[in-house]
Amino acid sequence: TSLNVKYNNDKSRDYTRPDLPSGDSQPTLDQTMAAFGKEVSLLGAPGIISSPYGGGTGFPPGIAFQQAGFSVPGVHGALAPLGMQSAAAAAAASRMGIPGFASAANAVLLVSNLNPERVTPQCLFILFGVYGDVQRVKILFNKKENALVQMFDCTQAQLAMSHLNGQRLHGKAMRVTMSKHQTVQLPREGQEDQGLTKDYSSSPLHRFKKPGSKNFQNIFPPSATLHLSNIPPSVTEEDLKMLFSTTTGMVKAFKFFQKDRKMALIQMSSVEEAIQALIDLHNHDLGENHHLRVSFSKSTI
């Protein structure tokens, strides 16, 4: 006798037949591949995206990528290599319900519904840098309301996605999803780019490069209240209120920390204004060799 499995879902699964439907109107593997092809056509112009199939940061041990497919030694009844690109395979694996496969293998985010008139690689670097060390940013040449943001690893990418998806930037609600691509490739020498691709892998502004940094304990969702630090003694409350109100919006409240005047809380009139203030004023030069550090706060004033 043989076991007949009709569907790949939570109740039944045939690991030798990844093409089986899930039985609840979910797309089949073939449909998933077709949908993935659309993203490739959007993002995959020559020289824009590449996929290094040799592992790299964020790849869990036991998942080996090959140019022609993938294998998952850690899965019982391991899948045979499939004749497809590994990024597509990750998308399929996610649809098939292999736990953690697609997300674990990816540190690249697709950010859409951006304001093409105002968005820059630098503003995305500063904002996404609140949740991890951004390696590269690419605003798509022919579709500037879309960008790719490559984080240091998949954990940081998931963190940024969970906190920033749906937040408003430049008057529009951002959509943040995991990209199917494994890395953002820099433009080839002589290739037209208009400064839309930036490499930040050696930036001194990375917040999480020191192991065990206190910054790991102070990661909060975007909020109207911002935490300021590294304030020099000569800078007053009025100086900071004027700085934040002239650049980004209206300051509603301000308070120095009682025990440490190098730190303060400042409350803007909305979360969107606070996001813009953080982008504009993080690392702002306050003089006396002090650069302002800005992050979101869980506190209120």
mmCIF file with all atom_site columns, N, CA and C in Angstrom, residues 209-259:
data_model
loop_
_atom_site.group_PDB
_atom_site.id
_atom_site.type_symbol
_atom_site.label_atom_id
_atom_site.label_alt_id
_atom_site.label_comp_id
_atom_site.label_asym_id
_atom_site.label_entity_id
_atom_site.label_seq_id
_atom_site.pdbx_PDB_ins_code
_atom_site.Cartn_x
_atom_site.Cartn_y
_atom_site.Cartn_z
_atom_site.occupancy
_atom_site.B_iso_or_equiv
_atom_site.pdbx_formal_charge
_atom_site.auth_seq_id
_atom_site.auth_comp_id
_atom_site.auth_asym_id
_atom_site.auth_atom_id
_atom_site.pdbx_PDB_model_num
ATOM 1   N N  . LYS A 1 209 ? 27.487 47.822 15.302 1.00 0.00 ? 209 LYS A N  1
ATOM 2   C CA . LYS A 1 209 ? 28.721 47.113 14.931 1.00 0.00 ? 209 LYS A CA 1
ATOM 3   C C  . LYS A 1 209 ? 29.477 46.589 16.142 1.00 0.00 ? 209 LYS A C  1
ATOM 4   N N  . LYS A 1 210 ? 29.259 47.190 17.325 1.00 0.00 ? 210 LYS A N  1
ATOM 5   C CA . LYS A 1 210 ? 29.927 46.701 18.535 1.00 0.00 ? 210 LYS A CA 1
ATOM 6   C C  . LYS A 1 210 ? 29.114 45.583 19.166 1.00 0.00 ? 210 LYS A C  1
ATOM 7   N N  . PRO A 1 211 ? 29.703 44.384 19.328 1.00 0.00 ? 211 PRO A N  1
ATOM 8   C CA . PRO A 1 211 ? 28.962 43.289 19.982 1.00 0.00 ? 211 PRO A CA 1
ATOM 9   C C  . PRO A 1 211 ? 28.542 43.691 21.394 1.00 0.00 ? 211 PRO A C  1
ATOM 10  N N  . GLY A 1 212 ? 27.309 43.380 21.738 1.00 0.00 ? 212 GLY A N  1
ATOM 11  C CA . GLY A 1 212 ? 26.821 43.699 23.073 1.00 0.00 ? 212 GLY A CA 1
ATOM 12  C C  . GLY A 1 212 ? 26.497 45.163 23.293 1.00 0.00 ? 212 GLY A C  1
ATOM 13  N N  . SER A 1 213 ? 26.427 45.947 22.216 1.00 0.00 ? 213 SER A N  1
ATOM 14  C CA . SER A 1 213 ? 26.117 47.377 22.334 1.00 0.00 ? 213 SER A CA 1
ATOM 15  C C  . SER A 1 213 ? 24.775 47.588 23.026 1.00 0.00 ? 213 SER A C  1
ATOM 16  N N  . LYS A 1 214 ? 24.688 48.651 23.821 1.00 0.00 ? 214 LYS A N  1
ATOM 17  C CA . LYS A 1 214 ? 23.423 48.978 24.487 1.00 0.00 ? 214 LYS A CA 1
ATOM 18  C C  . LYS A 1 214 ? 22.324 49.304 23.480 1.00 0.00 ? 214 LYS A C  1
ATOM 19  N N  . ASN A 1 215 ? 22.720 49.658 22.269 1.00 0.00 ? 215 ASN A N  1
ATOM 20  C CA . ASN A 1 215 ? 21.713 49.976 21.243 1.00 0.00 ? 215 ASN A CA 1
ATOM 21  C C  . ASN A 1 215 ? 20.788 48.792 20.969 1.00 0.00 ? 215 ASN A C  1
ATOM 22  N N  . PHE A 1 216 ? 21.296 47.568 21.177 1.00 0.00 ? 216 PHE A N  1
ATOM 23  C CA . PHE A 1 216 ? 20.455 46.386 20.950 1.00 0.00 ? 216 PHE A CA 1
ATOM 24  C C  . PHE A 1 216 ? 19.267 46.363 21.910 1.00 0.00 ? 216 PHE A C  1
ATOM 25  N N  . GLN A 1 217 ? 19.435 46.977 23.089 1.00 0.00 ? 217 GLN A N  1
ATOM 26  C CA . GLN A 1 217 ? 18.363 46.959 24.096 1.00 0.00 ? 217 GLN A CA 1
ATOM 27  C C  . GLN A 1 217 ? 17.403 48.134 23.935 1.00 0.00 ? 217 GLN A C  1
ATOM 28  N N  . ASN A 1 218 ? 17.712 49.041 23.032 1.00 0.00 ? 218 ASN A N  1
ATOM 29  C CA . ASN A 1 218 ? 16.899 50.255 22.882 1.00 0.00 ? 218 ASN A CA 1
ATOM 30  C C  . ASN A 1 218 ? 16.337 50.403 21.476 1.00 0.00 ? 218 ASN A C  1
ATOM 31  N N  . ILE A 1 219 ? 15.732 49.334 20.992 1.00 0.00 ? 219 ILE A N  1
ATOM 32  C CA . ILE A 1 219 ? 15.110 49.344 19.665 1.00 0.00 ? 219 ILE A CA 1
ATOM 33  C C  . ILE A 1 219 ? 13.599 49.410 19.853 1.00 0.00 ? 219 ILE A C  1
ATOM 34  N N  . PHE A 1 220 ? 13.005 50.502 19.397 1.00 0.00 ? 220 PHE A N  1
ATOM 35  C CA . PHE A 1 220 ? 11.568 50.702 19.594 1.00 0.00 ? 220 PHE A CA 1
ATOM 36  C C  . PHE A 1 220 ? 10.905 51.101 18.280 1.00 0.00 ? 220 PHE A C  1
ATOM 37  N N  . PRO A 1 221 ? 9.588  50.875 18.183 1.00 0.00 ? 221 PRO A N  1
ATOM 38  C CA . PRO A 1 221 ? 8.871  51.282 16.968 1.00 0.00 ? 221 PRO A CA 1
ATOM 39  C C  . PRO A 1 221 ? 8.918  52.807 16.809 1.00 0.00 ? 221 PRO A C  1
ATOM 40  N N  . PRO A 1 222 ? 8.713  53.298 15.586 1.00 0.00 ? 222 PRO A N  1
ATOM 41  C CA . PRO A 1 222 ? 8.631  54.748 15.399 1.00 0.00 ? 222 PRO A CA 1
ATOM 42  C C  . PRO A 1 222 ? 7.591  55.356 16.338 1.00 0.00 ? 222 PRO A C  1
ATOM 43  N N  . SER A 1 223 ? 7.941  56.478 16.944 1.00 0.00 ? 223 SER A N  1
ATOM 44  C CA . SER A 1 223 ? 7.051  57.143 17.895 1.00 0.00 ? 223 SER A CA 1
ATOM 45  C C  . SER A 1 223 ? 7.241  58.642 17.770 1.00 0.00 ? 223 SER A C  1
ATOM 46  N N  . ALA A 1 224 ? 6.277  59.402 18.284 1.00 0.00 ? 224 ALA A N  1
ATOM 47  C CA . ALA A 1 224 ? 6.368  60.862 18.211 1.00 0.00 ? 224 ALA A CA 1
ATOM 48  C C  . ALA A 1 224 ? 7.458  61.402 19.126 1.00 0.00 ? 224 ALA A C  1
ATOM 49  N N  . THR A 1 225 ? 7.850  60.624 20.144 1.00 0.00 ? 225 THR A N  1
ATOM 50  C CA . THR A 1 225 ? 8.893  61.054 21.081 1.00 0.00 ? 225 THR A CA 1
ATOM 51  C C  . THR A 1 225 ? 10.242 60.469 20.680 1.00 0.00 ? 225 THR A C  1
ATOM 52  N N  . LEU A 1 226 ? 11.239 61.336 20.597 1.00 0.00 ? 226 LEU A N  1
ATOM 53  C CA . LEU A 1 226 ? 12.584 60.933 20.205 1.00 0.00 ? 226 LEU A CA 1
ATOM 54  C C  . LEU A 1 226 ? 13.540 61.038 21.394 1.00 0.00 ? 226 LEU A C  1
ATOM 55  N N  . HIS A 1 227 ? 14.489 60.109 21.444 1.00 0.00 ? 227 HIS A N  1
ATOM 56  C CA . HIS A 1 227 ? 15.550 60.131 22.448 1.00 0.00 ? 227 HIS A CA 1
ATOM 57  C C  . HIS A 1 227 ? 16.784 60.771 21.817 1.00 0.00 ? 227 HIS A C  1
ATOM 58  N N  . LEU A 1 228 ? 17.306 61.818 22.456 1.00 0.00 ? 228 LEU A N  1
ATOM 59  C CA . LEU A 1 228 ? 18.493 62.516 21.968 1.00 0.00 ? 228 LEU A CA 1
ATOM 60  C C  . LEU A 1 228 ? 19.653 62.230 22.914 1.00 0.00 ? 228 LEU A C  1
ATOM 61  N N  . SER A 1 229 ? 20.830 62.044 22.358 1.00 0.00 ? 229 SER A N  1
ATOM 62  C CA . SER A 1 229 ? 22.012 61.840 23.204 1.00 0.00 ? 229 SER A CA 1
ATOM 63  C C  . SER A 1 229 ? 23.231 62.480 22.566 1.00 0.00 ? 229 SER A C  1
ATOM 64  N N  . ASN A 1 230 ? 24.320 62.544 23.349 1.00 0.00 ? 230 ASN A N  1
ATOM 65  C CA . ASN A 1 230 ? 25.566 63.174 22.935 1.00 0.00 ? 230 ASN A CA 1
ATOM 66  C C  . ASN A 1 230 ? 25.410 64.692 22.780 1.00 0.00 ? 230 ASN A C  1
ATOM 67  N N  . ILE A 1 231 ? 24.608 65.295 23.662 1.00 0.00 ? 231 ILE A N  1
ATOM 68  C CA . ILE A 1 231 ? 24.379 66.737 23.634 1.00 0.00 ? 231 ILE A CA 1
ATOM 69  C C  . ILE A 1 231 ? 25.497 67.429 24.416 1.00 0.00 ? 231 ILE A C  1
ATOM 70  N N  . PRO A 1 232 ? 26.210 68.391 23.804 1.00 0.00 ? 232 PRO A N  1
ATOM 71  C CA . PRO A 1 232 ? 27.282 69.076 24.544 1.00 0.00 ? 232 PRO A CA 1
ATOM 72  C C  . PRO A 1 232 ? 26.714 70.027 25.598 1.00 0.00 ? 232 PRO A C  1
ATOM 73  N N  . PRO A 1 233 ? 27.505 70.379 26.625 1.00 0.00 ? 233 PRO A N  1
ATOM 74  C CA . PRO A 1 233 ? 27.010 71.204 27.733 1.00 0.00 ? 233 PRO A CA 1
ATOM 75  C C  . PRO A 1 233 ? 26.513 72.585 27.313 1.00 0.00 ? 233 PRO A C  1
ATOM 76  N N  . SER A 1 234 ? 27.074 73.130 26.251 1.00 0.00 ? 234 SER A N  1
ATOM 77  C CA . SER A 1 234 ? 26.720 74.507 25.860 1.00 0.00 ? 234 SER A CA 1
ATOM 78  C C  . SER A 1 234 ? 25.371 74.593 25.138 1.00 0.00 ? 234 SER A C  1
ATOM 79  N N  . VAL A 1 235 ? 24.810 73.466 24.692 1.00 0.00 ? 235 VAL A N  1
ATOM 80  C CA . VAL A 1 235 ? 23.553 73.486 23.931 1.00 0.00 ? 235 VAL A CA 1
ATOM 81  C C  . VAL A 1 235 ? 22.368 73.497 24.898 1.00 0.00 ? 235 VAL A C  1
ATOM 82  N N  . THR A 1 236 ? 21.469 74.462 24.704 1.00 0.00 ? 236 THR A N  1
ATOM 83  C CA . THR A 1 236 ? 20.333 74.645 25.611 1.00 0.00 ? 236 THR A CA 1
ATOM 84  C C  . THR A 1 236 ? 19.069 73.991 25.072 1.00 0.00 ? 236 THR A C  1
ATOM 85  N N  . GLU A 1 237 ? 18.060 73.936 25.926 1.00 0.00 ? 237 GLU A N  1
ATOM 86  C CA . GLU A 1 237 ? 16.741 73.431 25.512 1.00 0.00 ? 237 GLU A CA 1
ATOM 87  C C  . GLU A 1 237 ? 16.211 74.232 24.327 1.00 0.00 ? 237 GLU A C  1
ATOM 88  N N  . GLU A 1 238 ? 16.361 75.570 24.394 1.00 0.00 ? 238 GLU A N  1
ATOM 89  C CA . GLU A 1 238 ? 15.859 76.424 23.304 1.00 0.00 ? 238 GLU A CA 1
ATOM 90  C C  . GLU A 1 238 ? 16.585 76.140 21.997 1.00 0.00 ? 238 GLU A C  1
ATOM 91  N N  . ASP A 1 239 ? 17.894 75.891 22.090 1.00 0.00 ? 239 ASP A N  1
ATOM 92  C CA . ASP A 1 239 ? 18.667 75.558 20.877 1.00 0.00 ? 239 ASP A CA 1
ATOM 93  C C  . ASP A 1 239 ? 18.084 74.327 20.188 1.00 0.00 ? 239 ASP A C  1
ATOM 94  N N  . LEU A 1 240 ? 17.820 73.294 20.981 1.00 0.00 ? 240 LEU A N  1
ATOM 95  C CA . LEU A 1 240 ? 17.332 72.039 20.411 1.00 0.00 ? 240 LEU A CA 1
ATOM 96  C C  . LEU A 1 240 ? 15.900 72.171 19.906 1.00 0.00 ? 240 LEU A C  1
ATOM 97  N N  . LYS A 1 241 ? 15.059 72.873 20.655 1.00 0.00 ? 241 LYS A N  1
ATOM 98  C CA . LYS A 1 241 ? 13.671 73.074 20.205 1.00 0.00 ? 241 LYS A CA 1
ATOM 99  C C  . LYS A 1 241 ? 13.636 73.858 18.895 1.00 0.00 ? 241 LYS A C  1
ATOM 100 N N  . MET A 1 242 ? 14.505 74.843 18.773 1.00 0.00 ? 242 MET A N  1
ATOM 101 C CA . MET A 1 242 ? 14.557 75.623 17.540 1.00 0.00 ? 242 MET A CA 1
ATOM 102 C C  . MET A 1 242 ? 15.070 74.766 16.381 1.00 0.00 ? 242 MET A C  1
ATOM 103 N N  . LEU A 1 243 ? 16.097 73.964 16.670 1.00 0.00 ? 243 LEU A N  1
ATOM 104 C CA . LEU A 1 243 ? 16.652 73.100 15.627 1.00 0.00 ? 243 LEU A CA 1
ATOM 105 C C  . LEU A 1 243 ? 15.591 72.140 15.089 1.00 0.00 ? 243 LEU A C  1
ATOM 106 N N  . PHE A 1 244 ? 14.837 71.505 15.966 1.00 0.00 ? 244 PHE A N  1
ATOM 107 C CA . PHE A 1 244 ? 13.855 70.510 15.538 1.00 0.00 ? 244 PHE A CA 1
ATOM 108 C C  . PHE A 1 244 ? 12.612 71.160 14.921 1.00 0.00 ? 244 PHE A C  1
ATOM 109 N N  . SER A 1 245 ? 12.245 72.352 15.361 1.00 0.00 ? 245 SER A N  1
ATOM 110 C CA . SER A 1 245 ? 11.033 72.972 14.813 1.00 0.00 ? 245 SER A CA 1
ATOM 111 C C  . SER A 1 245 ? 11.295 73.607 13.450 1.00 0.00 ? 245 SER A C  1
ATOM 112 N N  . THR A 1 246 ? 12.527 74.090 13.209 1.00 0.00 ? 246 THR A N  1
ATOM 113 C CA . THR A 1 246 ? 12.793 74.737 11.926 1.00 0.00 ? 246 THR A CA 1
ATOM 114 C C  . THR A 1 246 ? 12.989 73.725 10.806 1.00 0.00 ? 246 THR A C  1
ATOM 115 N N  . THR A 1 247 ? 13.423 72.526 11.147 1.00 0.00 ? 247 THR A N  1
ATOM 116 C CA . THR A 1 247 ? 13.717 71.571 10.068 1.00 0.00 ? 247 THR A CA 1
ATOM 117 C C  . THR A 1 247 ? 12.552 70.637 9.755  1.00 0.00 ? 247 THR A C  1
ATOM 118 N N  . THR A 1 248 ? 11.777 70.272 10.758 1.00 0.00 ? 248 THR A N  1
ATOM 119 C CA . THR A 1 248 ? 10.867 69.156 10.484 1.00 0.00 ? 248 THR A CA 1
ATOM 120 C C  . THR A 1 248 ? 9.419  69.351 10.915 1.00 0.00 ? 248 THR A C  1
ATOM 121 N N  . GLY A 1 249 ? 9.103  70.290 11.782 1.00 0.00 ? 249 GLY A N  1
ATOM 122 C CA . GLY A 1 249 ? 7.711  70.392 12.218 1.00 0.00 ? 249 GLY A CA 1
ATOM 123 C C  . GLY A 1 249 ? 7.577  71.102 13.548 1.00 0.00 ? 249 GLY A C  1
ATOM 124 N N  . MET A 1 250 ? 6.611  70.660 14.338 1.00 0.00 ? 250 MET A N  1
ATOM 125 C CA . MET A 1 250 ? 6.290  71.339 15.586 1.00 0.00 ? 250 MET A CA 1
ATOM 126 C C  . MET A 1 250 ? 6.724  70.508 16.795 1.00 0.00 ? 250 MET A C  1
ATOM 127 N N  . VAL A 1 251 ? 7.464  71.170 17.697 1.00 0.00 ? 251 VAL A N  1
ATOM 128 C CA . VAL A 1 251 ? 7.882  70.529 18.945 1.00 0.00 ? 251 VAL A CA 1
ATOM 129 C C  . VAL A 1 251 ? 6.791  70.731 19.995 1.00 0.00 ? 251 VAL A C  1
ATOM 130 N N  . LYS A 1 252 ? 6.306  69.647 20.575 1.00 0.00 ? 252 LYS A N  1
ATOM 131 C CA . LYS A 1 252 ? 5.237  69.723 21.578 1.00 0.00 ? 252 LYS A CA 1
ATOM 132 C C  . LYS A 1 252 ? 5.766  69.710 22.995 1.00 0.00 ? 252 LYS A C  1
ATOM 133 N N  . ALA A 1 253 ? 6.888  69.032 23.227 1.00 0.00 ? 253 ALA A N  1
ATOM 134 C CA . ALA A 1 253 ? 7.435  68.952 24.585 1.00 0.00 ? 253 ALA A CA 1
ATOM 135 C C  . ALA A 1 253 ? 8.917  68.614 24.516 1.00 0.00 ? 253 ALA A C  1
ATOM 136 N N  . PHE A 1 254 ? 9.634  68.965 25.607 1.00 0.00 ? 254 PHE A N  1
ATOM 137 C CA . PHE A 1 254 ? 11.074 68.704 25.678 1.00 0.00 ? 254 PHE A CA 1
ATOM 138 C C  . PHE A 1 254 ? 11.452 68.492 27.137 1.00 0.00 ? 254 PHE A C  1
ATOM 139 N N  . LYS A 1 255 ? 12.400 67.595 27.389 1.00 0.00 ? 255 LYS A N  1
ATOM 140 C CA . LYS A 1 255 ? 12.857 67.369 28.755 1.00 0.00 ? 255 LYS A CA 1
ATOM 141 C C  . LYS A 1 255 ? 14.268 66.801 28.752 1.00 0.00 ? 255 LYS A C  1
ATOM 142 N N  . PHE A 1 256 ? 15.183 67.483 29.461 1.00 0.00 ? 256 PHE A N  1
ATOM 143 C CA . PHE A 1 256 ? 16.515 66.915 29.687 1.00 0.00 ? 256 PHE A CA 1
ATOM 144 C C  . PHE A 1 256 ? 16.406 65.792 30.708 1.00 0.00 ? 256 PHE A C  1
ATOM 145 N N  . PHE A 1 257 ? 17.291 64.800 30.606 1.00 0.00 ? 257 PHE A N  1
ATOM 146 C CA . PHE A 1 257 ? 17.382 63.771 31.647 1.00 0.00 ? 257 PHE A CA 1
ATOM 147 C C  . PHE A 1 257 ? 17.970 64.417 32.911 1.00 0.00 ? 257 PHE A C  1
ATOM 148 N N  . GLN A 1 258 ? 17.366 64.175 34.056 1.00 0.00 ? 258 GLN A N  1
ATOM 149 C CA . GLN A 1 258 ? 17.828 64.789 35.303 1.00 0.00 ? 258 GLN A CA 1
ATOM 150 C C  . GLN A 1 258 ? 19.243 64.370 35.664 1.00 0.00 ? 258 GLN A C  1
ATOM 151 N N  . LYS A 1 259 ? 19.538 63.101 35.500 1.00 0.00 ? 259 LYS A N  1
ATOM 152 C CA . LYS A 1 259 ? 20.840 62.583 35.936 1.00 0.00 ? 259 LYS A CA 1
ATOM 153 C C  . LYS A 1 259 ? 21.928 62.745 34.889 1.00 0.00 ? 259 LYS A C  1
#
